[in-house]
Amino acid sequence: MDKISNILCGKDLTEDAAAAIKDCKFVVTDSNLAALYPDLTRGAFVIPAGENSKRQSVLFKILSAMQKKRLKRSDKVCSVGGGVVSDITGFAAAVYMRGVNWINIPTSLLAMVDAGIGGKTAINFNGVKNLVGAFHLPERIVISAEFLKTLPEREWLDGAGELIKTCLLTEDAYNALKEKIGGLTAKDIDEVYPLVSLCVNIKNTVVKSDPTEKGLRKILNVGHTVGHALESIEKYALSHGEYVLKGMMTELAMCKDLVDERFYGEVIPLLLSFTSPPTADPKSVCIKSLSDKKNDADTISVMVPTSAGKVTEVKMRQDDYTERYAAAIKELAL
């Protein structure tokens, strides 16, 4: 078991998760988790599983339920689930009575290594991913790899995208990823857990140094500029992590002239072993990318891992972005 700041991380922390839930007056989970863990989630407010729940109407249903429960500012809210549940629950906690404390229990691979850490909470709005949200750090996070035993195939792929992304951010994590990539592919929890622990440390370190994404935290957006655009265009047909995988390979190919040749030659085949290149047309991707909250004026910002442990921010004008994207998807399709 690892204790990292306010994060408790271990292979089986079922009892710790149950104790954290008991400490909260209001608990949110989704329909999948409620069916898989009825004892753990008994009495929780259940939202439909899936990205479609990250919207205004569901947020206000949660807030109404919190009010009906007569929550006070001294009470705590708990999220039990994947990234969708933590995003919307954390946002509800941020805005209810101008902020109540919350505890997060991430149950998916993606939430354990990324979405569940760092306090970025949000809902999707007017067709734009995470457009409305707040920074609201959880009081405590309990990460138990035991939950991964019931993770569906699609959710593994979802988490693999963010795990791979995070492992590109330091040289040690990248080497560990190459060593244990077979375990990730085989869904071997004993092999995956060390990677989860590394990712938790990396993200927590980045978040602590830049809690509101003004500087260093931008490196966590690797793969997300193109990835978010594809999500919106395809109406979330695939998991978020798979779009991050597609985004990473595309952004690497778009900026191939800046990327270490050996690193590029290793990472692109690795990403292609998990998913296929995108097919969305360049103009549509450019338009959606422009609406991303990371951009300024008419330039589009892309965070590119140019070698293991080194990320460079590349800003492109619309025409350059469109041309590079078109060339990238053509190269990746070969």
PDB file of C-alpha atoms in Angstrom, residues 109 151-162 187 239 241-242 245 274-275:
ATOM      1  CA  LEU A 109      -8.272   2.238 -14.671  1.00  0.00           C
ATOM      2  CA  LEU A 151     -13.536  -3.925 -15.419  1.00  0.00           C
ATOM      3  CA  PRO A 152     -15.092  -4.534 -18.879  1.00  0.00           C
ATOM      4  CA  GLU A 153     -12.931  -4.713 -22.020  1.00  0.00           C
ATOM      5  CA  ARG A 154     -13.853  -1.224 -23.199  1.00  0.00           C
ATOM      6  CA  GLU A 155     -12.968   0.262 -19.800  1.00  0.00           C
ATOM      7  CA  TRP A 156      -9.520  -1.384 -19.919  1.00  0.00           C
ATOM      8  CA  LEU A 157      -8.865   0.268 -23.263  1.00  0.00           C
ATOM      9  CA  ASP A 158     -10.172   3.531 -21.839  1.00  0.00           C
ATOM     10  CA  GLY A 159      -7.689   3.388 -18.970  1.00  0.00           C
ATOM     11  CA  ALA A 160      -4.838   2.184 -21.163  1.00  0.00           C
ATOM     12  CA  GLY A 161      -4.978   5.458 -23.094  1.00  0.00           C
ATOM     13  CA  GLU A 162      -4.427   7.671 -20.060  1.00  0.00           C
ATOM     14  CA  LYS A 187      -5.024  -7.188 -18.182  1.00  0.00           C
ATOM     15  CA  SER A 239     -14.173   5.597 -24.776  1.00  0.00           C
ATOM     16  CA  GLY A 241      -9.006   6.785 -23.412  1.00  0.00           C
ATOM     17  CA  GLU A 242      -9.252   5.414 -26.932  1.00  0.00           C
ATOM     18  CA  LEU A 245      -4.687   7.087 -27.921  1.00  0.00           C
ATOM     19  CA  PHE A 274      -4.336  -0.598 -29.065  1.00  0.00           C
ATOM     20  CA  THR A 275      -6.386   1.348 -31.623  1.00  0.00           C
TER      21      THR A 275
END
